[in-house]
mmCIF file of C-alpha atoms in Angstrom:
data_model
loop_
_atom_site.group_PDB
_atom_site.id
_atom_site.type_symbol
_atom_site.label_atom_id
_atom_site.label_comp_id
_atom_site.label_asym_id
_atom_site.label_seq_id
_atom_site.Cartn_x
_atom_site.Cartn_y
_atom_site.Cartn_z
ATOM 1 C CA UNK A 1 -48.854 30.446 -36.783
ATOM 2 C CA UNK A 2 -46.626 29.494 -40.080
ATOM 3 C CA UNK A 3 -47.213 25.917 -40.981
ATOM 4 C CA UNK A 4 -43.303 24.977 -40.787
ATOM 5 C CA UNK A 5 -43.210 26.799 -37.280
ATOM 6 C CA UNK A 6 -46.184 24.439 -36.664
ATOM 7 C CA UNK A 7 -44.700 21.051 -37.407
ATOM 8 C CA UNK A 8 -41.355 22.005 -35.662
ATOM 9 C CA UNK A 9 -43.369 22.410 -32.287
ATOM 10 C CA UNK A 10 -45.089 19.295 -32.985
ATOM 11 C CA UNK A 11 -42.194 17.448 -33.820
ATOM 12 C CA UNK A 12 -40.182 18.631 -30.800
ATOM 13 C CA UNK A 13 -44.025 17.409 -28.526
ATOM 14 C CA UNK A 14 -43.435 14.248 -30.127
ATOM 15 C CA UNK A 15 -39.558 14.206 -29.202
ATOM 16 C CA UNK A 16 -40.324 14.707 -25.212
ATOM 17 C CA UNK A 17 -43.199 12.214 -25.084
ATOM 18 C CA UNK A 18 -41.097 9.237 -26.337
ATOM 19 C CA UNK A 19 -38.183 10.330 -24.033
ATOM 20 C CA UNK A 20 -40.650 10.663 -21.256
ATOM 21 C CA UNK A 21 -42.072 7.213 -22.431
ATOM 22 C CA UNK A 22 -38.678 5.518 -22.556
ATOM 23 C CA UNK A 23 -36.885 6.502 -19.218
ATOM 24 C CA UNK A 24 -37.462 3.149 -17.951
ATOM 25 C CA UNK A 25 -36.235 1.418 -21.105
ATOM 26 C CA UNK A 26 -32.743 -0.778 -21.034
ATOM 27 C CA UNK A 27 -30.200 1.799 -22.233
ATOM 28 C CA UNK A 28 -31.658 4.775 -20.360
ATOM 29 C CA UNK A 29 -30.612 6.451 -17.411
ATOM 30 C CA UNK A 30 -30.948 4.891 -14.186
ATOM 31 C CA UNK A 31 -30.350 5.702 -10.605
ATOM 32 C CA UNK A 32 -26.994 4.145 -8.458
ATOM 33 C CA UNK A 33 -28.600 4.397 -5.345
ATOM 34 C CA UNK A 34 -28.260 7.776 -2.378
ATOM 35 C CA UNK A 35 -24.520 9.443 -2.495
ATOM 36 C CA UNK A 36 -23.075 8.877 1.031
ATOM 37 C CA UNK A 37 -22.781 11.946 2.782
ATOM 38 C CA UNK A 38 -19.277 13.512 2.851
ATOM 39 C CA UNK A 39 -17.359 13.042 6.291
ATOM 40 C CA UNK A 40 -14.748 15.115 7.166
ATOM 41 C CA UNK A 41 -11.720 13.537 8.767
ATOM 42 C CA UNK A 42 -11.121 13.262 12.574
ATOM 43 C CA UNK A 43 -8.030 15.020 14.121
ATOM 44 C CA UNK A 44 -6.342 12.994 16.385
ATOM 45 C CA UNK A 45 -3.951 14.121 19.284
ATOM 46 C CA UNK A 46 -4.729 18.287 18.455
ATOM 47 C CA UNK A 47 -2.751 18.861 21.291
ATOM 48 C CA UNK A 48 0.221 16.760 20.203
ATOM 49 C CA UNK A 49 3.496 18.695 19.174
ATOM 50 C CA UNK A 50 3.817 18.479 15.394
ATOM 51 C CA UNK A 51 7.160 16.959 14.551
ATOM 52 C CA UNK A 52 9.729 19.494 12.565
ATOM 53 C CA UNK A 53 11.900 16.424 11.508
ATOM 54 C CA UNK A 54 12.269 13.110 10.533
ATOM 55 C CA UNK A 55 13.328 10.366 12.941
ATOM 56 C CA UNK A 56 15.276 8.416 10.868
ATOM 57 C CA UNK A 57 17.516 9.688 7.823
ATOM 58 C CA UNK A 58 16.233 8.129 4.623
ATOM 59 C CA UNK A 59 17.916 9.788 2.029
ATOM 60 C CA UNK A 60 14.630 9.884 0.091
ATOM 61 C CA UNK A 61 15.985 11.863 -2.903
ATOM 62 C CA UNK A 62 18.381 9.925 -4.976
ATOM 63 C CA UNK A 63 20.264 11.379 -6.746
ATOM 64 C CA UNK A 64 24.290 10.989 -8.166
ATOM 65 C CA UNK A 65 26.562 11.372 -10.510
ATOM 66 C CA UNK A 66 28.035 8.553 -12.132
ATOM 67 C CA UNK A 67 31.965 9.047 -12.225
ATOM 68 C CA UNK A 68 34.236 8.060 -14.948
ATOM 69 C CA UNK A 69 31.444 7.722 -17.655
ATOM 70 C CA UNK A 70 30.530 11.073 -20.542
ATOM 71 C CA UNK A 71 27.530 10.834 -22.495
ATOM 72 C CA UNK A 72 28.830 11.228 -26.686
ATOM 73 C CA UNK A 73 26.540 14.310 -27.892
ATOM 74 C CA UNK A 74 24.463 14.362 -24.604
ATOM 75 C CA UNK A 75 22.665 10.744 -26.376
ATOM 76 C CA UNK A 76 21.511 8.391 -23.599
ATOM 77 C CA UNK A 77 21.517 5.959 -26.347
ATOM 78 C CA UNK A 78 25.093 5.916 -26.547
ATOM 79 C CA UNK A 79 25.942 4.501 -23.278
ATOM 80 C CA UNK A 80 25.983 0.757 -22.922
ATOM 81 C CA UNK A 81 23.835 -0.528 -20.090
ATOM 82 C CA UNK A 82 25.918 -3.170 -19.048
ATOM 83 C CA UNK A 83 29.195 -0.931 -18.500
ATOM 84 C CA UNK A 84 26.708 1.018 -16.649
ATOM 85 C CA UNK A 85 25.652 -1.622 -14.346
ATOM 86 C CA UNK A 86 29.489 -2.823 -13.754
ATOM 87 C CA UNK A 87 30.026 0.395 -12.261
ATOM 88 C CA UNK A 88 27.595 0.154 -9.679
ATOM 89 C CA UNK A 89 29.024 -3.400 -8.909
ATOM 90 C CA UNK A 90 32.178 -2.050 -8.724
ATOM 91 C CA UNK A 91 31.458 0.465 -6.177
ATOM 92 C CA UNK A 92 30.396 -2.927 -3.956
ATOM 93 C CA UNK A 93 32.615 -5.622 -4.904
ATOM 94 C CA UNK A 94 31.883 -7.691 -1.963
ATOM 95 C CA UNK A 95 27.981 -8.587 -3.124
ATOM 96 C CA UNK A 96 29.389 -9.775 -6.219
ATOM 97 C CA UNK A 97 32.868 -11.493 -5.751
ATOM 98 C CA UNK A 98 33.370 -14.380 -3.829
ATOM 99 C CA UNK A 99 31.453 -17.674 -2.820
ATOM 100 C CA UNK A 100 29.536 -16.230 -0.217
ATOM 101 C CA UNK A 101 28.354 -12.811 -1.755
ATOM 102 C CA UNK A 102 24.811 -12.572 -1.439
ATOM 103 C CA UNK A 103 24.957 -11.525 -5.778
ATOM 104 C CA UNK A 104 27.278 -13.783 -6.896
ATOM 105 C CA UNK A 105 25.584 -14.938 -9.475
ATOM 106 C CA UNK A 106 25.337 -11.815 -11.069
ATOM 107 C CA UNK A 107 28.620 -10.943 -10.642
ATOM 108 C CA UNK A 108 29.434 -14.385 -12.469
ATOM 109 C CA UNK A 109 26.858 -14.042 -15.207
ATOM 110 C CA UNK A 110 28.081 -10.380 -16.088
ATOM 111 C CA UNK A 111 30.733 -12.223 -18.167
ATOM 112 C CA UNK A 112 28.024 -13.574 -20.390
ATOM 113 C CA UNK A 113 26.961 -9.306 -21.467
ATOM 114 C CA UNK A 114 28.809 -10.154 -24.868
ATOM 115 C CA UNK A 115 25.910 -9.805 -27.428
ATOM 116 C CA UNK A 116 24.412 -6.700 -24.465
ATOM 117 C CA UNK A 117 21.860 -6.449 -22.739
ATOM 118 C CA UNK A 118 18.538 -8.624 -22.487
ATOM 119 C CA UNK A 119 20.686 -11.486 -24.223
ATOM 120 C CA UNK A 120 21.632 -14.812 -23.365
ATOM 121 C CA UNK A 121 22.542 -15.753 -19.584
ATOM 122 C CA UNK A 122 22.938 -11.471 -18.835
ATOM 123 C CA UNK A 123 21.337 -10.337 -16.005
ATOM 124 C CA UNK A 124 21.343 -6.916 -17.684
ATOM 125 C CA UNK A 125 17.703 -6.872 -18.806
ATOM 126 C CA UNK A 126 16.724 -5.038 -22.091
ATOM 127 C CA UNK A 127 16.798 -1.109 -21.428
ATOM 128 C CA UNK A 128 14.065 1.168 -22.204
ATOM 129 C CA UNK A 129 14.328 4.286 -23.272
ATOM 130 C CA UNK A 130 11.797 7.244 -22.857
ATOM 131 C CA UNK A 131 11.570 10.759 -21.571
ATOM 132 C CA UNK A 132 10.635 10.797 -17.714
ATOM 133 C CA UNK A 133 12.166 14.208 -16.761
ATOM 134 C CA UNK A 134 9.996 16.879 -19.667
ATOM 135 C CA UNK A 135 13.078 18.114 -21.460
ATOM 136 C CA UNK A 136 12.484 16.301 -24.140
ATOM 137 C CA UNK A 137 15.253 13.745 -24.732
ATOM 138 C CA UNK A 138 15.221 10.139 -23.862
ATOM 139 C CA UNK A 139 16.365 8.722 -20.252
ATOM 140 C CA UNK A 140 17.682 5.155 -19.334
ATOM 141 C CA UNK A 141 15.311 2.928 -17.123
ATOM 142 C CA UNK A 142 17.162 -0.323 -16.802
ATOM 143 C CA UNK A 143 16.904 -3.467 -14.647
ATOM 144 C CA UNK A 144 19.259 -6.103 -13.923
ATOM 145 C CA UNK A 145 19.176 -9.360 -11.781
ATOM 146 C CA UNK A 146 20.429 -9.762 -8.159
ATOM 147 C CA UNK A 147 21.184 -13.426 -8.467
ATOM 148 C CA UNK A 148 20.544 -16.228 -6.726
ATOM 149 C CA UNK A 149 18.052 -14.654 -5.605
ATOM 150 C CA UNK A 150 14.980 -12.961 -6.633
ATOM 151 C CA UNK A 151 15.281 -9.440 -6.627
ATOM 152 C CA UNK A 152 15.537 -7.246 -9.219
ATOM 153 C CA UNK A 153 17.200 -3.742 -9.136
ATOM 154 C CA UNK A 154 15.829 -1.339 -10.675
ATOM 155 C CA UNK A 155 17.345 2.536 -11.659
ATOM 156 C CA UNK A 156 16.646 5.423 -13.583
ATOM 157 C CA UNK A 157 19.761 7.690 -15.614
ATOM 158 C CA UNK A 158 19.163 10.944 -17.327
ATOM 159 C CA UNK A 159 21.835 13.112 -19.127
ATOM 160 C CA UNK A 160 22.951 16.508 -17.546
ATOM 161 C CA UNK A 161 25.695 18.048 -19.486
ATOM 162 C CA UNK A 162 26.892 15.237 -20.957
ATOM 163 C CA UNK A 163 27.269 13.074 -17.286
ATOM 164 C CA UNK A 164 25.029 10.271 -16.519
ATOM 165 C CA UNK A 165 22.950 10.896 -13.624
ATOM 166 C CA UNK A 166 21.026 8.733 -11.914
ATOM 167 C CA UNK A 167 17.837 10.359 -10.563
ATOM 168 C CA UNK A 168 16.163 6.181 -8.683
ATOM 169 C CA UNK A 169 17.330 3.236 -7.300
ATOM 170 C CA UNK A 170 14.714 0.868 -6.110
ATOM 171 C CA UNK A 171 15.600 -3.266 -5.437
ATOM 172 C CA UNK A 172 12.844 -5.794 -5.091
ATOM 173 C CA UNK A 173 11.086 -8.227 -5.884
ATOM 174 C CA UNK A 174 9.251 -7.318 -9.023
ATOM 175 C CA UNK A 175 6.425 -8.753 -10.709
ATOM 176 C CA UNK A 176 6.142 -6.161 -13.465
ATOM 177 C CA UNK A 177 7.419 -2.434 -14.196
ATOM 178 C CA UNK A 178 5.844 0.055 -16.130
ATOM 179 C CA UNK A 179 6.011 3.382 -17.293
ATOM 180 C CA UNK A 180 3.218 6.298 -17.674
ATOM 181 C CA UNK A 181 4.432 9.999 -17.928
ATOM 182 C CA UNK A 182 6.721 11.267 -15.933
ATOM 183 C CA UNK A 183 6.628 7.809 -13.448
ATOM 184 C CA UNK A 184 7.842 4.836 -12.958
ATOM 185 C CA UNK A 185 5.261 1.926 -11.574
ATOM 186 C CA UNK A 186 6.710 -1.125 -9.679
ATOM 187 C CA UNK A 187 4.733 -4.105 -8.900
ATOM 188 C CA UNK A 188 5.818 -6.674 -6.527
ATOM 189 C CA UNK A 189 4.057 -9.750 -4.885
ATOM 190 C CA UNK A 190 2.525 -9.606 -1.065
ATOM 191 C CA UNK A 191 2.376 -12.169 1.785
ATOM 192 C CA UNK A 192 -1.077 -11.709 2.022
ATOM 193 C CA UNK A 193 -2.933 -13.304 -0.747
ATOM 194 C CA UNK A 194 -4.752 -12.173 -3.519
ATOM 195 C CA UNK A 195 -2.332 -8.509 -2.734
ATOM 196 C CA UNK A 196 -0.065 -7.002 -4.334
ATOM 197 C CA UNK A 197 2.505 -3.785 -3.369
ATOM 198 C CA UNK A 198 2.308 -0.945 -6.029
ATOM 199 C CA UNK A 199 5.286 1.858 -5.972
ATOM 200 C CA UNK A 200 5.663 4.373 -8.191
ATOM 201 C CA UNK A 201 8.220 7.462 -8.425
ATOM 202 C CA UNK A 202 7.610 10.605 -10.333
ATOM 203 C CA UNK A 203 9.764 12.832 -11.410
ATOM 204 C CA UNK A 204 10.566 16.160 -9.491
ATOM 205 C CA UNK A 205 11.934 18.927 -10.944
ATOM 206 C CA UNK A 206 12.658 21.042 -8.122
ATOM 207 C CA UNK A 207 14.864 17.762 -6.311
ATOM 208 C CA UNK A 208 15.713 17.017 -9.797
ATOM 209 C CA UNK A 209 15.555 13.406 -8.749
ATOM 210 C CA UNK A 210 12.375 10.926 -9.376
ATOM 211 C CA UNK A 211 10.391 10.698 -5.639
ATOM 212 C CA UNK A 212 8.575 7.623 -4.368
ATOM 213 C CA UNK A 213 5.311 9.343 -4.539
ATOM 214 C CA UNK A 214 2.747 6.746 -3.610
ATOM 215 C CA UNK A 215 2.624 3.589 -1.670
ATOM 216 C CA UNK A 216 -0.263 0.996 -1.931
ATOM 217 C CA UNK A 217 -1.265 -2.131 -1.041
ATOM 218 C CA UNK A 218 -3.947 -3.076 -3.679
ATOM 219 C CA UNK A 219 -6.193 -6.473 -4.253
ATOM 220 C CA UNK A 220 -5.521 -8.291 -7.294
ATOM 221 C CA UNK A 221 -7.586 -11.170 -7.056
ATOM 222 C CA UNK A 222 -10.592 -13.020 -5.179
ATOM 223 C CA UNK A 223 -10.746 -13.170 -1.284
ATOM 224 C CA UNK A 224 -8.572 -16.566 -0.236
ATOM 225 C CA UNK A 225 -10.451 -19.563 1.247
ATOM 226 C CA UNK A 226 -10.650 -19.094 5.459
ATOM 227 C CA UNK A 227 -7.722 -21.343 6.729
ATOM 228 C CA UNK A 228 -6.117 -21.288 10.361
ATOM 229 C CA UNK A 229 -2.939 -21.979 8.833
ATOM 230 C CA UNK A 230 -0.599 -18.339 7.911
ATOM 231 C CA UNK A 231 -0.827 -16.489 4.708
ATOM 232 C CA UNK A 232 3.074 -16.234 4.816
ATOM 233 C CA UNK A 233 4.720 -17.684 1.852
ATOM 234 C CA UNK A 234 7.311 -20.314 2.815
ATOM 235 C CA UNK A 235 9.619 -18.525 0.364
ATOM 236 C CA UNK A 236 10.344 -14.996 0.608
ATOM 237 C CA UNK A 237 11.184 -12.823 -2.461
ATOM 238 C CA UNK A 238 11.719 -9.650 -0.675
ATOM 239 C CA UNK A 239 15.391 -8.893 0.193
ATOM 240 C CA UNK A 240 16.330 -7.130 2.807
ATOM 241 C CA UNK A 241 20.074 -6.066 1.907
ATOM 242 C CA UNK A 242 20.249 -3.480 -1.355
ATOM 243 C CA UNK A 243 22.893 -4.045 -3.817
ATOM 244 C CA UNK A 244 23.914 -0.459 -3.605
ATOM 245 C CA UNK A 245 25.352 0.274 -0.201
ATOM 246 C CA UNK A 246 27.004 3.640 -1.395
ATOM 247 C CA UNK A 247 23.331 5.232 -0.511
ATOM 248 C CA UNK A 248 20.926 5.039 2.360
ATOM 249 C CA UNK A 249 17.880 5.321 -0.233
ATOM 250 C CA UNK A 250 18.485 2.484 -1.536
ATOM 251 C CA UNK A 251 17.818 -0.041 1.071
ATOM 252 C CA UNK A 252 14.906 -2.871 0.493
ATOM 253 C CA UNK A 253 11.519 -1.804 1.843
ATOM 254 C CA UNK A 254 13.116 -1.897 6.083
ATOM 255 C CA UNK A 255 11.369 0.140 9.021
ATOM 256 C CA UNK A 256 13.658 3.188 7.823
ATOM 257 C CA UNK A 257 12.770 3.111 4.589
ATOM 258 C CA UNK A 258 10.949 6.113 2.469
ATOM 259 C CA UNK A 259 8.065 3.285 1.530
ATOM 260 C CA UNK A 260 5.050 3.076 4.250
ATOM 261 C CA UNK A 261 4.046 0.283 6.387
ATOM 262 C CA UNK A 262 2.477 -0.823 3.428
ATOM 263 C CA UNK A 263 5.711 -1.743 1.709
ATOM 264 C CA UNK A 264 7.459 -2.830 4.994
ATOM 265 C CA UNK A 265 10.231 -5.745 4.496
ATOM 266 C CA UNK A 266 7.406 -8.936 5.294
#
């Protein structure tokens, strides 16, 4: 046998022996234990008429034109947020005006828009601008306050030729908003402690309209000390009237509403 064909075989001995010596080492593979065994789901009711249509209508794809307003050159950019947002107000004058609308603050604190959005005492919160829908230009995800109370409404615009569309409507309380792809992720707080609700719509082309595609309740922190006294905050941050009363989809989380039990109104 050549000499170099010789101290490649005993070099590659050498190789196994120290990997065979050093499987128990820190750093090497170890085992997590037996993989539970697969269990398929059981059927409930087989005998139980399937259901053709829904019981309640939601209105789950939202979806509409906003009238009176062009896009300049088909640029999102262009449109001011806050003229956006006194639009919807306008279509529902009586949340906003008057002593005893539920968003009269808001429709008090609109004045202060001056200097735009995300300034000052402006419930118009600073836009964001990204593509959600795949063709390549920007769309408007804004927010604005629903004041005196906590909720927050957020909505979703894209351009389609040169009209403002909006494709999601959504009012709650947040605790934080965020965008990945073609969704958008809301966060808001739970009765039940250490909880939290997470939404998040994606973007449909078919409905042409973002869809609330899932609906979880997920822990966020450690498991609360036992008490015999109720988990229900004194202080409610849900709403359960929507600031937009133009469209069935966008009601607050209600038995009728697209969200699961999950996100029911608490």
């Amino acid at each position: 046998m050549p000499r170099s064909r010789l101290m490649r075989l005993a070099a590659l001995v050498a190789l196994l022996s120290a990997a065979v010596a050093g499987c128990g080492d820190a750093g090497g593979l170890r085992s997590a234990g037996p993989t539970e065994t697969a269990v398929a789901p059981d059927t409930l009711w087989p005998r139980l008429t399937p259901a053709s249509s829904p019981a309640y209508v939601i209105g789950e794809v939202n979806r509409e034109v906003v009238k009176g307003l062009t896009v300049p050159g088909g640029d999102i950019r262009a449109v001011d947020p806050v003229d956006v947002v006194r639009r919807e107000m306008a279509k529902s004058p009586g949340d906003y005006e008057g002593a005893k609308a539920p968003y009269r603050e808001t429709g008090r604190l609109i004045g202060d828009c001056g200097d735009g959005a995300g300034h000052g005492r402006c419930p118009v919160l600073r836009p964001c601008y990204r593509d959600l829908t795949g063709d390549g230009r920007a769309d408007l995800t804004l927010g604005f306050r629903l004041l005196p109370g906590r909720t927050t409404a957020v909505r979703v615009y894209t351009v389609e030729k040169r009209r403002l569309v909006q494709v999601m409507s959504w009012d709650d309380a947040v605790s934080g908003v965020e965008l990945a792809r073609r969704s958008v992720i809301i966060r808001s707080p739970s009765e039940v402690a250490g909880y939290e609700y997470r939404l998040q719509w994606t973007w449909e082309p078919d409905q042409k309209a973002m869809l609330l595609t899932h609906d979880e309740m997920l822990r966020t922190g450690p498991h609360p000390p036992k008490s015999s006294k109720s988990s229900k905050s004194p202080h409610s941050p849900k709403s359960p009237n929507s600031s937009n009363s133009s469209n069935s989809s966008n009601s607050s989380k209600s038995p009728n509403s697209p969200a699961s039990p999950s996100a029911g109104t608490p």
